[in-house]
Each structure stands twice: as C-alpha cells, then as structure tokens.
XYZ file of C-alpha atoms in Angstrom:
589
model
C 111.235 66.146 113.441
C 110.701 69.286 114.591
C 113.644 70.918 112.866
C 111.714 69.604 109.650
C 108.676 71.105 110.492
C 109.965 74.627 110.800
C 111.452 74.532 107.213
C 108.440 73.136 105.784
C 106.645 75.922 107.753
C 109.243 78.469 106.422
C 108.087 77.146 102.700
C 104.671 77.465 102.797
C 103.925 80.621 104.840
C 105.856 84.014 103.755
C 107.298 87.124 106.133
C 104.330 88.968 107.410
C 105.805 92.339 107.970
C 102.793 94.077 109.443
C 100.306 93.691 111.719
C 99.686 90.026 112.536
C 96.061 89.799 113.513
C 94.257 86.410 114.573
C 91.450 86.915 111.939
C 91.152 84.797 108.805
C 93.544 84.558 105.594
C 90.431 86.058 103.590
C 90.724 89.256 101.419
C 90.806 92.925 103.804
C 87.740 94.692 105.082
C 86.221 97.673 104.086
C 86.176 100.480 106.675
C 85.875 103.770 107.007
C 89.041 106.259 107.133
C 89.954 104.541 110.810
C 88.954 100.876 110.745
C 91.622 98.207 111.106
C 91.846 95.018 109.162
C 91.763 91.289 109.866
C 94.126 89.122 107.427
C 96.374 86.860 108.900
C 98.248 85.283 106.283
C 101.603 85.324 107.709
C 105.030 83.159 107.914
C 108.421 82.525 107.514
C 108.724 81.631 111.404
C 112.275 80.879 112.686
C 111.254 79.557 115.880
C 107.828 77.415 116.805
C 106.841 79.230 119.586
C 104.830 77.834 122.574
C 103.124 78.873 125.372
C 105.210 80.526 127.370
C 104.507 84.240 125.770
C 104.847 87.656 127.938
C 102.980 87.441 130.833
C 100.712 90.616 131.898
C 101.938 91.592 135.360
C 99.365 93.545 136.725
C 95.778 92.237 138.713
C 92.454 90.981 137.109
C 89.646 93.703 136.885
C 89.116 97.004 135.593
C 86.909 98.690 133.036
C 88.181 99.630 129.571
C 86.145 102.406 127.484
C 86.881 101.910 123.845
C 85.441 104.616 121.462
C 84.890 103.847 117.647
C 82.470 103.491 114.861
C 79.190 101.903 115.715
C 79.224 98.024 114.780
C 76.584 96.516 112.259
C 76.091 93.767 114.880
C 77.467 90.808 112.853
C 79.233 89.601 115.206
C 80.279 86.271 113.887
C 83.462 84.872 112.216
C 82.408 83.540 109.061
C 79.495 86.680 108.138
C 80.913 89.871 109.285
C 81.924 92.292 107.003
C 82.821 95.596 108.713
C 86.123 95.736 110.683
C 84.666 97.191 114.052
C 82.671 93.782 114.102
C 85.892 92.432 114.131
C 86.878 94.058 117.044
C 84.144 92.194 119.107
C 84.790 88.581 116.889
C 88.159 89.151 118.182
C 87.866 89.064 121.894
C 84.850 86.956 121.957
C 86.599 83.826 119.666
C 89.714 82.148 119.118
C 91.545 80.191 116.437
C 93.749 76.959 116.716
C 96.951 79.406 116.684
C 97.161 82.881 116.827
C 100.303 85.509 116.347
C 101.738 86.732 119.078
C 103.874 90.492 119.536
C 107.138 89.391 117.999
C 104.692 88.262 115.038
C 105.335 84.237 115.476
C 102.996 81.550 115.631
C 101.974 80.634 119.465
C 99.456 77.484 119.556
C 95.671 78.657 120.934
C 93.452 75.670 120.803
C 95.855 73.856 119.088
C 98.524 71.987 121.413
C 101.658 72.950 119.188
C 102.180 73.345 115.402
C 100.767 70.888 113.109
C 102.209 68.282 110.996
C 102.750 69.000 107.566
C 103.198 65.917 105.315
C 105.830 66.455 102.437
C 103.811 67.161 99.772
C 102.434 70.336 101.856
C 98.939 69.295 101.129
C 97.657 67.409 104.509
C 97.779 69.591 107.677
C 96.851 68.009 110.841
C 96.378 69.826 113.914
C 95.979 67.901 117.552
C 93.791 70.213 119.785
C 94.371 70.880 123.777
C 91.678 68.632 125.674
C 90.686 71.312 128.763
C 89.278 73.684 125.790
C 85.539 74.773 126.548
C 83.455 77.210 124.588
C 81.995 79.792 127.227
C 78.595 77.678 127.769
C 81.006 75.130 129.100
C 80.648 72.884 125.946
C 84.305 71.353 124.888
C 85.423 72.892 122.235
C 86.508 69.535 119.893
C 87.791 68.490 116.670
C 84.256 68.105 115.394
C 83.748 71.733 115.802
C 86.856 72.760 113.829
C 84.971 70.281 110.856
C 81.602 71.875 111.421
C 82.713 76.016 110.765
C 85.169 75.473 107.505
C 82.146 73.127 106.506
C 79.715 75.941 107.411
C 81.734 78.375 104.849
C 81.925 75.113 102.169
C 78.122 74.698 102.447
C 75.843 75.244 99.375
C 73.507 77.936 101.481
C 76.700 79.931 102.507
C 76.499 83.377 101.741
C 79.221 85.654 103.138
C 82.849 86.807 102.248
C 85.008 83.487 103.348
C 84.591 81.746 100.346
C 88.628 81.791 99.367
C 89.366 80.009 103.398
C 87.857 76.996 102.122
C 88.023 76.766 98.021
C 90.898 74.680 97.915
C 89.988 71.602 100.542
C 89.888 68.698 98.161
C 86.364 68.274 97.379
C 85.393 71.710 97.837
C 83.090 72.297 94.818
C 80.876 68.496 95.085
C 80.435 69.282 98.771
C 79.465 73.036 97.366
C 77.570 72.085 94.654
C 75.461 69.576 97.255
C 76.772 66.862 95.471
C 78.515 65.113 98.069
C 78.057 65.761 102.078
C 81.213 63.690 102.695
C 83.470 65.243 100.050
C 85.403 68.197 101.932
C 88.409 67.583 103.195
C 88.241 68.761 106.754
C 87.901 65.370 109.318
C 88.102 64.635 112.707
C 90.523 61.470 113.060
C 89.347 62.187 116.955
C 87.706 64.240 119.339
C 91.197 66.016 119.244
C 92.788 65.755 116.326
C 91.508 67.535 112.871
C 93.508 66.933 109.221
C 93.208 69.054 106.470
C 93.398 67.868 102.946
C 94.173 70.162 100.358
C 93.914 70.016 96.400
C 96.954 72.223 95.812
C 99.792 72.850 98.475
C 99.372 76.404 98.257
C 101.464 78.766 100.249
C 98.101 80.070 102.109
C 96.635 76.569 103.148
C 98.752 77.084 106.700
C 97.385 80.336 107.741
C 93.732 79.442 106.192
C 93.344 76.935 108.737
C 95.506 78.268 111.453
C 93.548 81.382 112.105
C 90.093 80.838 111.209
C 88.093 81.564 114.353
C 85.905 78.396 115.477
C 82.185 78.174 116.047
C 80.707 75.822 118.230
C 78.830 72.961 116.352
C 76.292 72.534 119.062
C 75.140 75.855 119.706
C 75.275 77.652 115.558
C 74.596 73.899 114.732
C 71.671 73.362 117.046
C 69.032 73.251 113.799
C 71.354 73.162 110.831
C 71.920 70.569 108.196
C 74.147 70.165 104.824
C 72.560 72.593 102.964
C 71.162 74.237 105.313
C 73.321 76.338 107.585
C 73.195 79.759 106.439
C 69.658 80.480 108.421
C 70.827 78.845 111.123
C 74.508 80.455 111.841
C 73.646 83.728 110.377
C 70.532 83.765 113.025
C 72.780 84.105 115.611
C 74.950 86.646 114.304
C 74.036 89.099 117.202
C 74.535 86.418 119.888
C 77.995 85.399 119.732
C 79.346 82.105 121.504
C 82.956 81.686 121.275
C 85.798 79.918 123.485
C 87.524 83.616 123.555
C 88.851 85.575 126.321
C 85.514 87.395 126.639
C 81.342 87.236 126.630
C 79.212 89.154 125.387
C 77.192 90.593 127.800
C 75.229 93.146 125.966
C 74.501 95.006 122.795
C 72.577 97.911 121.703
C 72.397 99.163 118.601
C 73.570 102.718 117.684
C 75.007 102.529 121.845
C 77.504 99.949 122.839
C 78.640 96.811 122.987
C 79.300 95.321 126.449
C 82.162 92.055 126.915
C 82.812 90.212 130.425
C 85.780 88.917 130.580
C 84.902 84.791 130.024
C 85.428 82.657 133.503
C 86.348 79.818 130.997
C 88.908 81.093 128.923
C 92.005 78.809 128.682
C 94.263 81.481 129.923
C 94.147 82.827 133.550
C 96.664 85.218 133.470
C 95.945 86.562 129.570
C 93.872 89.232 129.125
C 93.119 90.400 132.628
C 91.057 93.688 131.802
C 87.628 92.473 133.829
C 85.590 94.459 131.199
C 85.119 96.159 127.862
C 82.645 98.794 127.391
C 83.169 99.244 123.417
C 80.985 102.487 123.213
C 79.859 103.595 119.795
C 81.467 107.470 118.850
C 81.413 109.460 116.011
C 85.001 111.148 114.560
C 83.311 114.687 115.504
C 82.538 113.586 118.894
C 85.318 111.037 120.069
C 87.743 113.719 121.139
C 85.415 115.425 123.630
C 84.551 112.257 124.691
C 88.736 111.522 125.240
C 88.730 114.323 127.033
C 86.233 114.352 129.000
C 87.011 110.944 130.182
C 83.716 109.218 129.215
C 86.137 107.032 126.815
C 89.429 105.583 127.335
C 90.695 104.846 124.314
C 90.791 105.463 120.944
C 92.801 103.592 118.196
C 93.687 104.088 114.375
C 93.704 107.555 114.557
C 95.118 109.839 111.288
C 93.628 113.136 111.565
C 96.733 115.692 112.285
C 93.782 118.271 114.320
C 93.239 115.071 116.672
C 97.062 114.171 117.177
C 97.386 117.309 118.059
C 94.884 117.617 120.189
C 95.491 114.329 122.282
C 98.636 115.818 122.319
C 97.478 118.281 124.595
C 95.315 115.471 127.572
C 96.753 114.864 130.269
C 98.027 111.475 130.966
C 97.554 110.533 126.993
C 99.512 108.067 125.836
C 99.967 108.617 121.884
C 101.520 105.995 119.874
C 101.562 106.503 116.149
C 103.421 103.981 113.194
C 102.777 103.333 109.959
C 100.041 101.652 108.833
C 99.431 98.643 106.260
C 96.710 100.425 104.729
C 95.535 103.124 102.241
C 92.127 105.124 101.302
C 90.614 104.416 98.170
C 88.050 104.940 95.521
C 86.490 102.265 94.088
C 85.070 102.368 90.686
C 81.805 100.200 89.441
C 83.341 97.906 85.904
C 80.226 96.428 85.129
C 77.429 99.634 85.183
C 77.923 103.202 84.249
C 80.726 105.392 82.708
C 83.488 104.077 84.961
C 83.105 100.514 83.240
C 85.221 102.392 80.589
C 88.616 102.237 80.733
C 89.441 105.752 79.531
C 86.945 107.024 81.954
C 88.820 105.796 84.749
C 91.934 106.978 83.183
C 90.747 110.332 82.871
C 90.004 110.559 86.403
C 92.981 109.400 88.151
C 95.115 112.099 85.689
C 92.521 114.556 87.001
C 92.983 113.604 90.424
C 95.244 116.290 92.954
C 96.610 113.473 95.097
C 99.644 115.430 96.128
C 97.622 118.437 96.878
C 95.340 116.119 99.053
C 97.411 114.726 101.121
C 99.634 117.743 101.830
C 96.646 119.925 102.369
C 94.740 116.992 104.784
C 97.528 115.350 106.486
C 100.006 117.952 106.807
C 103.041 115.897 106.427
C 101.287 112.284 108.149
C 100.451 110.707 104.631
C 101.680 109.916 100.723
C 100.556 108.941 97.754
C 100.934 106.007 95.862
C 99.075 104.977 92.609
C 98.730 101.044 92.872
C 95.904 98.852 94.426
C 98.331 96.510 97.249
C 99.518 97.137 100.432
C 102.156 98.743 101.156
C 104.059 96.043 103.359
C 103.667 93.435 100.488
C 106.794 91.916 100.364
C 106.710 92.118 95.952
C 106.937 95.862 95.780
C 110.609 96.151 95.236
C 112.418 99.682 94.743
C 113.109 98.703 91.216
C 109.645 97.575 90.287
C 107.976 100.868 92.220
C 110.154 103.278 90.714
C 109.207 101.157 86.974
C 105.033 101.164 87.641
C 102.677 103.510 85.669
C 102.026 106.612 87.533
C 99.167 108.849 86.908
C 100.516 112.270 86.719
C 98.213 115.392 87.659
C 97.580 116.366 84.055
C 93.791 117.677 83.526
C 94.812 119.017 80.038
C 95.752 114.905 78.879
C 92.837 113.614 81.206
C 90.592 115.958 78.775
C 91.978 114.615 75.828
C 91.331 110.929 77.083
C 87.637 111.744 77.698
C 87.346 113.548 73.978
C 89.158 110.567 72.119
C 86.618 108.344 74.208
C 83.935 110.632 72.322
C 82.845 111.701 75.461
C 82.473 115.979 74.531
C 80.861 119.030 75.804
C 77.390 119.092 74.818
C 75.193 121.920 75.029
C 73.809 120.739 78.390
C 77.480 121.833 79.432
C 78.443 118.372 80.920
C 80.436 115.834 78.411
C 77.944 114.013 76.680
C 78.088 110.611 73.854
C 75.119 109.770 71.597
C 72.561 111.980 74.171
C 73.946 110.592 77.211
C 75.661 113.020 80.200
C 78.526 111.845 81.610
C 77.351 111.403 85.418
C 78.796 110.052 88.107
C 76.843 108.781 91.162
C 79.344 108.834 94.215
C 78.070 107.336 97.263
C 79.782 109.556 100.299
C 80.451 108.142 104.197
C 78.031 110.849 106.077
C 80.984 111.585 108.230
C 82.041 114.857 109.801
C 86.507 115.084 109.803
C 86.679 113.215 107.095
C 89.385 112.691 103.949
C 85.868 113.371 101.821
C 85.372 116.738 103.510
C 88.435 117.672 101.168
C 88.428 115.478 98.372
C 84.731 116.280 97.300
C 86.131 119.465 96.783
C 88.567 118.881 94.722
C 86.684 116.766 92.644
C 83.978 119.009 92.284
C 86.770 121.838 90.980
C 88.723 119.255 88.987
C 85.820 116.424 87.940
C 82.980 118.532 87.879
C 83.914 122.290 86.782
C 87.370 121.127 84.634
C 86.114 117.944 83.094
C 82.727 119.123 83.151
C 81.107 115.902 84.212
C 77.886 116.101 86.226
C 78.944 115.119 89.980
C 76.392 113.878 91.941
C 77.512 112.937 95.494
C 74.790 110.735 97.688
C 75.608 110.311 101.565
C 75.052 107.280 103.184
C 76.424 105.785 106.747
C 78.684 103.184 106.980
C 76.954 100.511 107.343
C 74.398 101.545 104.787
C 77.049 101.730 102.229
C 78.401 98.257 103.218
C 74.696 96.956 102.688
C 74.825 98.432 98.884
C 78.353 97.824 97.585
C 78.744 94.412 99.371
C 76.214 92.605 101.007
C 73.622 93.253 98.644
C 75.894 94.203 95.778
C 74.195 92.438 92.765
C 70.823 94.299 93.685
C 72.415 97.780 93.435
C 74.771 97.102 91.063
C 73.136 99.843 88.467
C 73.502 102.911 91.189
C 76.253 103.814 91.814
C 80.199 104.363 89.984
C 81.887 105.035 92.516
C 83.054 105.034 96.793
C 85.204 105.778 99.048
C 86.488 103.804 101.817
C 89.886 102.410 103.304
C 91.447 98.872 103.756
C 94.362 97.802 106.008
C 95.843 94.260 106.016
C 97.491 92.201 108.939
C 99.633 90.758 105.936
C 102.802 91.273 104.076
C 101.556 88.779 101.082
C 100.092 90.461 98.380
C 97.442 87.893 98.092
C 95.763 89.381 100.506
C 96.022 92.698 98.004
C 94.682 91.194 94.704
C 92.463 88.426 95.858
C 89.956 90.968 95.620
C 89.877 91.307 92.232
C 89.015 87.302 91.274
C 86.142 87.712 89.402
C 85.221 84.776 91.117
C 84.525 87.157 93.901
C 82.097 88.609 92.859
C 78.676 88.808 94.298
C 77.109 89.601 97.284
C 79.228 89.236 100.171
C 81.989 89.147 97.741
C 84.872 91.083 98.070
C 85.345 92.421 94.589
C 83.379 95.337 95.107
C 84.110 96.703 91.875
C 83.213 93.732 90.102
C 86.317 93.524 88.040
C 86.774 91.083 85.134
C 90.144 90.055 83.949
C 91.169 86.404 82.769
C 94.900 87.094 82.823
C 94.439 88.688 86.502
C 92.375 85.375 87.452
C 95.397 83.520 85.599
C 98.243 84.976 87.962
C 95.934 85.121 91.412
C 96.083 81.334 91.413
C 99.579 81.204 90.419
C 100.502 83.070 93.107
C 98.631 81.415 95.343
C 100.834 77.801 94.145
C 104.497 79.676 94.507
C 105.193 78.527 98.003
C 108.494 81.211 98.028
C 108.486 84.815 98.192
C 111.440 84.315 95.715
C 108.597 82.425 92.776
C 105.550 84.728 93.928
C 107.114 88.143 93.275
C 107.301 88.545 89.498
C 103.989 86.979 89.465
C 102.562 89.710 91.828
C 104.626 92.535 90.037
C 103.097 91.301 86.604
C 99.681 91.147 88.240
C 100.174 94.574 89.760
C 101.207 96.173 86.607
C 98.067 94.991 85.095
C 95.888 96.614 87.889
C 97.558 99.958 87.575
C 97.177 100.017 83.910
C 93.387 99.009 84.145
C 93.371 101.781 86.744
C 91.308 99.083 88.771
C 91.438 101.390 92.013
C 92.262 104.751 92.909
C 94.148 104.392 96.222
C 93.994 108.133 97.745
C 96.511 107.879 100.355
C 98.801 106.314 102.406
C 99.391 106.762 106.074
C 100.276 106.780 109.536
C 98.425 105.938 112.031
C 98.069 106.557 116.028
C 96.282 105.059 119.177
C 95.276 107.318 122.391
C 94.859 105.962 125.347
C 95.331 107.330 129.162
C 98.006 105.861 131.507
C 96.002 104.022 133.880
C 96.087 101.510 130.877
C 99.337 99.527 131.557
C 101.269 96.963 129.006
C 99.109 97.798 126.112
C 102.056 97.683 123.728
C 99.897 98.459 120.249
C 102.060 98.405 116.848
C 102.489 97.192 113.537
C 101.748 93.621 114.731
C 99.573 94.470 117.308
C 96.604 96.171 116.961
C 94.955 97.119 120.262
C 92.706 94.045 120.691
C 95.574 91.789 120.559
C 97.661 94.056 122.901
C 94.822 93.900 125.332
C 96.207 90.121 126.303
C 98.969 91.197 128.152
C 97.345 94.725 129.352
C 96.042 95.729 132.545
C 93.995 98.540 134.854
C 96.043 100.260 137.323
C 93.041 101.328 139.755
C-alpha cells in the first residue's frame, strides 16, 4: 500500500527545485526588492517521510532580533498579501504537512500522507488527535472544512481563490447556491476527504499546505455567506496551532512572537522569542552592526554583502534565488494597454547595463515572466525564446508605426494625446529604482521622448492600489516595480497570474491581462499530472507571454542572509528560507 502511494504521489506532485516553503499552492507575492515568497507546490517525493526529522540540539530560550520591512498587519492565512506578513503567518500557523530541509513531505497535523484513490481526485487526510490551537481548542477535522470553505465562500475577498476552485462543487457553494456543495468533509473529528472535479497535478499540495484557522475562534460570528467580516476582523489577532503566539504588534515598530507552550513539537523550534523589528534598507545595516538586530535575510545589495562582510561574528550565506524584479505594465488603462507600447519599452530598456552597473557581478538578465527554477525552461527552449535586444533606434520605429510621434509639445503624441506614463515608485532608499529611474528617464523620457512621471508610494500603499483595491485605481497608473520569488519549481505557480480570471481586487493579475489562449493552456497545465505532458504546454504558454511582452522582469539574482554566530543550526537555503530554518535553530547564551 504504501509503495502505491508514493508513485501516485510521484504523479501528481512535480520536483520542487527551490525553496520549499509551508505556505499555500496560490500564485507568488509581491514584495519589495528583498521579500521572500510563499508557494508550496512541490513533489516528486521518493521517500514518505515521517517524523523523525533533524533534531535541534541546543536548549529552549533565547531572543532572536529579525530586521525587515514593516508588515501591513494581515496577519492571516487566507487575506495576506505582502510576504513579510508571511513571515509572522508562518511561525504563528501550521498546515496538515509541511516540507522539511531535504525538501520532502514530513506530516504536521496530519498523522502520515494521505490516501489518494486511483483516479487522483479524492484525497483524504487522517489528522493527529493531541493537536490544540494555542487557546487550547483541538485543532479537528471540522476546522480543516471550515478555512478552504472560508476561501470557497460567496463574501470571500482575498488572493486564495485558485486553493479552492477545483473542489467539486466549488462554484454552487460560491455562487450561494448550495451550502453543502464543496467538497471538503469531515468523515470524523479526525479524518478530512477532499473531492476534486479534475485530478490536477496541484490538488496534493493545495490541500497539503494550506495553513488552518480555527473554526471556533475566526468562526465565532460567521455564517455561509458571511465570513469575510468575520475572519478578516481578526486579521491583526492571529490564532494558530503554530510554533509561536503572538504577543504583540505595533504598527510602523515590531511584531513580538512567544514561543507557543502548546505546540505539538517540544524539541522544534526552541528559540524562546522573536522580536521581528520593523527596518528600513538604509537603516538595517547600522542596526546589524550595532547589534540592535540579529538578523537579516534576502539580502542582494553588493554595498551590504560587503559590508556584513566586514562584522564580526557575521555569518553570510548567499545562493541563488527563485526570484526576479519586475515591471509590471497596466493592459486595461493607459498607453501600456498597447502592445507596441510595451514593445517599445522593453527594446528601450538597458537591462545589461543595469544589472552590471547595480549588482556588480550578483545578478542577470532574463526576458521572460517565470521563475527561474521552473522545471519547463529547457536549454533548447531558452536559447529559442524572443529576446528584446537593447535597440532604441527599432523601439522608436515601433512607437512611430504605432502613430505615436513627436508633437510640438516635444513628447510623442496621437490624435492630441501625450504619451505619459504614470510609474508608481517604492519610496525606498538602496534601491534597484535608485538606478533604473535613471535610465529610464535617459532612455524613456529624453530618447523616446515620452513624458515620465514617477509617483512614490510605500510598500504597503502600493499593495493597497495595484492589488487590494485594484479595480478602484485601475485608471492611475501604467506601470510598477516590485519583485516575486516562488518556493516552487512548477511553472504554475509562474503563469497563474495571468488567468484573467484573476483579476480583481485581491487578485493576483496585477496587470489585468486578457488572453483566451493563455487561459486555454493555464488549465491544461494544471490537468498534465507529469512534468514530461506539462512542459510544451508551459513553453507554448511562455512564448506567448514574452511575445505579448506581458512583464518586464529586470533581473535575476542571488541572494544572502546575515546573521551573528550566537545563532546556531540555522541552516537557511534554497529550500529553507530562514523561518523554516528557525525549527531546528537555537541561542547559544
């Protein structure tokens, strides 16, 4: 039996070669230049795994000081948008398996993998009985049932959407046509079963790594059809069954976690507490050094490599990263909703310059939208995609064919309108932007002669217009700039992003991108259940991104955590970002 379970396993999850997260299969985060992602969609597992992982080896206490971008305080599995929310949703929740640091499957809540019935479309997962939420509260079946129906619900309004779209029954229990429709039931207090309308390789992981809520706390008040008041209420008073509590949280300071007395794991995660304190990247260096923060992670600036280079007791780990920097371009308002407008850009865009001049030898370049672990991007089929050449001579004549000229206002103009661009800017000091908007403004604004108008927001203010209130703001602005990683090596996680049925607020197609034949070959390779079937479906899809010039990723990187040596065991990498090396890591006081 079990010998059949791994091979159906193997079939309907795929290698994850990078960073294997216990966050949800959705589509990435946005972030700023250092944030870290939170897919999960991962597979191809030899061996089941079980509890018996790497122990830590050191003693239970200690303070850690984590530096990094102030959170937006949404600090709840199936809202948050920003990846340093993630951080906290991380510690403080857990999911019925997670991935452990060889990148296999280890049970959590769950007592060992599930069963899988032939047809890959029922997955049933028995949970361990001595779970408790950190209230005490046991953490049951019925509360697996009550968060994937709190994402299903018709008042949902967040990001999660694609975790739950294919349960059977998904759209009558969406539309509020039928409470008992979904196909998420408890058989028992301990056992949950899935039912699916396709077998689709990402059903596993969906399910698997979806962080659970407790039904009697975010469920106190709520009803079908109304849950999104009720969960999203709590958003800044998270309740989990996670290694940690939080214990406080102050906007534009900190956030505070205790480690949680009722975590299922003695000996996991013995770091007593986390002060998570809220930095800026022109300030978290001094802070480094002056020993007011621990750690930082995610770090690609080459002045602050070298730099920690130069600490005492640093530890610097750097590898690559599953992740790029983009611009994003607006397809439904403004110039960039033309195609040769878009094209003109990216021919008029320096990216070797950029990188070379910014990274000094720790980035590339590459010119399509998916990561770059995604197990479709063959040598062949790289070396074959459309590349956009630095070429502001052809990127001129694509603008003038367009009939977008030089008027005598001096900026390209069509039938009395000036070509503008509206580029909203991360206010952030030591930042990729405090080169690019140079270049642009030489290349876009003085070469193309298109008026350039850069407006600065923070982080989480630009998260509030491009995706959480997205259809709002739709008409101002054409462009960003921010960066995604992935915990993923399946390019779903890559082009889900582009569905148009993702668009919206709390959507993740930002750029609200339309494309039947795109739609067409997401689900399709969503039903290959081999890597074998899903590549040419991916490369197809991928060429048709590149040639629509959907994106404009800017770079490609490495990246590198700091951290002083009275941190022991915290063995961060690929498959481990920091807050999943912090189970087997410990203080030496």
């Amino acid at each position: 039996m079990k010998k059949k379970l791994i091979l159906l396993l193997a079939l309907l999850m795929v290698m994850s070669l990078f960073l294997a997260a216990c966050g949800t299969d959705e589509d990435p985060v946005d972030e700023d230049e250092n944030g870290e992602a939170v897919d999960d969609e991962n597979g191809d597992d030899e061996d089941e795994g079980d509890d018996e992982e790497e122990q830590a080896t050191g003693e239970r206490g200690g303070t850690l000081k984590f530096g990094d971008h102030e959170t937006a305080g949404t600090f709840n599995p199936i809202y948050y948008s920003t990846a340093y929310d993630n951080y906290v949703l991380q510690l403080v929740f857990n999911p019925l398996m997670i991935k452990d640091i060889d990148d296999e499957w280890v049970p959590e809540i769950a007592v060992d993998f599930p069963e899988i019935e032939e047809d890959g479309r029922v997955i049933t997962y028995t949970l361990k009985e001595d779970v408790v939420f950190s209230d005490g509260e046991p953490l049951t079946a019925h509360d697996v049932v009550f968060t994937f129906s709190a994402i299903a619900d018709p008042s949902y309004v967040g990001r999660m959407g694609s975790v739950v779209d294919n349960l059977e029954g998904y759209q009558a229990y969406r539309d509020g046509e039928d409470e008992d429709a979904l196909g998420v039931k408890a058989l028992d207090d301990y056992t949950v079963e899935f039912t699916f309308a396709e077998p689709l390789r990402t059903n596993l992981s969906n399910t698997a790594s979806m962080q659970i809520l407790s039904e009697s706390y975010y469920g106190e008040n709520a009803s079908y059809g109304d849950t999104h008041d009720h969960i999203s209420g709590l958003n800044a008073e998270p309740l989990g069954a996670g290694p940690y509590v939080l214990e406080q949280y102050r906007p534009a300071q900190d956030v505070i976690l205790v480690r949680n007395d009722n975590y299922m794991y003695e000996d996991h995660f013995l770091i007593e507490e986390i002060e998570y304190l809220f930095t800026t990247s022109d300030t978290e260096m001094e802070d480094l050094e002056a020993g007011t923060i621990h750690m930082v992670s995610t770090q690609i600036d080459p002045d602050n490599i070298e730099r920690a280079e130069g600490i005492a007791g640093m530890e610097i780990n750097g590898y690559p990263r599953n992740a790029y920097g983009y611009v994003k371009t607006n397809h439904e308002s403004g110039p960039t909703s033309e195609l040769e407008v878009r094209q003109a850009l990216f021919h008029a865009m320096p990216f070797q310059e950029f990188v070379d001049g910014h990274f000094r030898g720790y980035a590339g370049v590459q010119y399509h939208p998916t990561f770059p672990a995604s197990f479709h991007l063959t040598e062949e089929f790289e070396a074959n995609l459309t590349t956009y050449e630095y070429d502001l001579d052809k990127a001129r004549e694509i603008l003038d064919d367009a009939g977008w000229v030089v008027g005598d206002s001096g900026y390209r103009e069509r039938d009395g309108e000036v070509l503008e661009l509206r580029f909203l800017a991360l206010a952030i000091e030591n930042h990729p932007l405090d080169s690019l908007i140079p270049l642009w403004t030489r290349d876009w604004g003085e070469a193309l002669n298109i008026d350039l108008v850069i407006a600065y927001e923070d982080f989480n203010s630009l998260v509030e217009t491009v995706i959480n209130e997205s259809d709002a703001n739709v008409d101002e602005w054409h462009m960003f700039f921010l960066a995604t990683s992935s915990v993923s090596s399946d390019p779903h996680t890559s082009v889900n992003g582009f569905d148009s049925a993702r668009i919206g607020n709390g959507q993740d197609n930002t750029s609200r991108y339309r494309n039947d034949r795109v739609d067409e070959l997401i689900a399709e390779g969503q039903r290959a259940l081999t890597q074998e079937e899903a590549t040419p479906i991916y490369q197809e899809l991928t060429q048709i991104l590149v040639d629509d010039a959907v994106l404009m990723p800017m770079y490609v990187n490495t990246t590198h955590d700091f951290y002083y040596d009275h941190i022991k065991n915290l063995n961060t990498d690929s498959v481990y970002p920091w807050y999943l090396a912090l189970r087997h890591a410990y203080i030496e006081e």
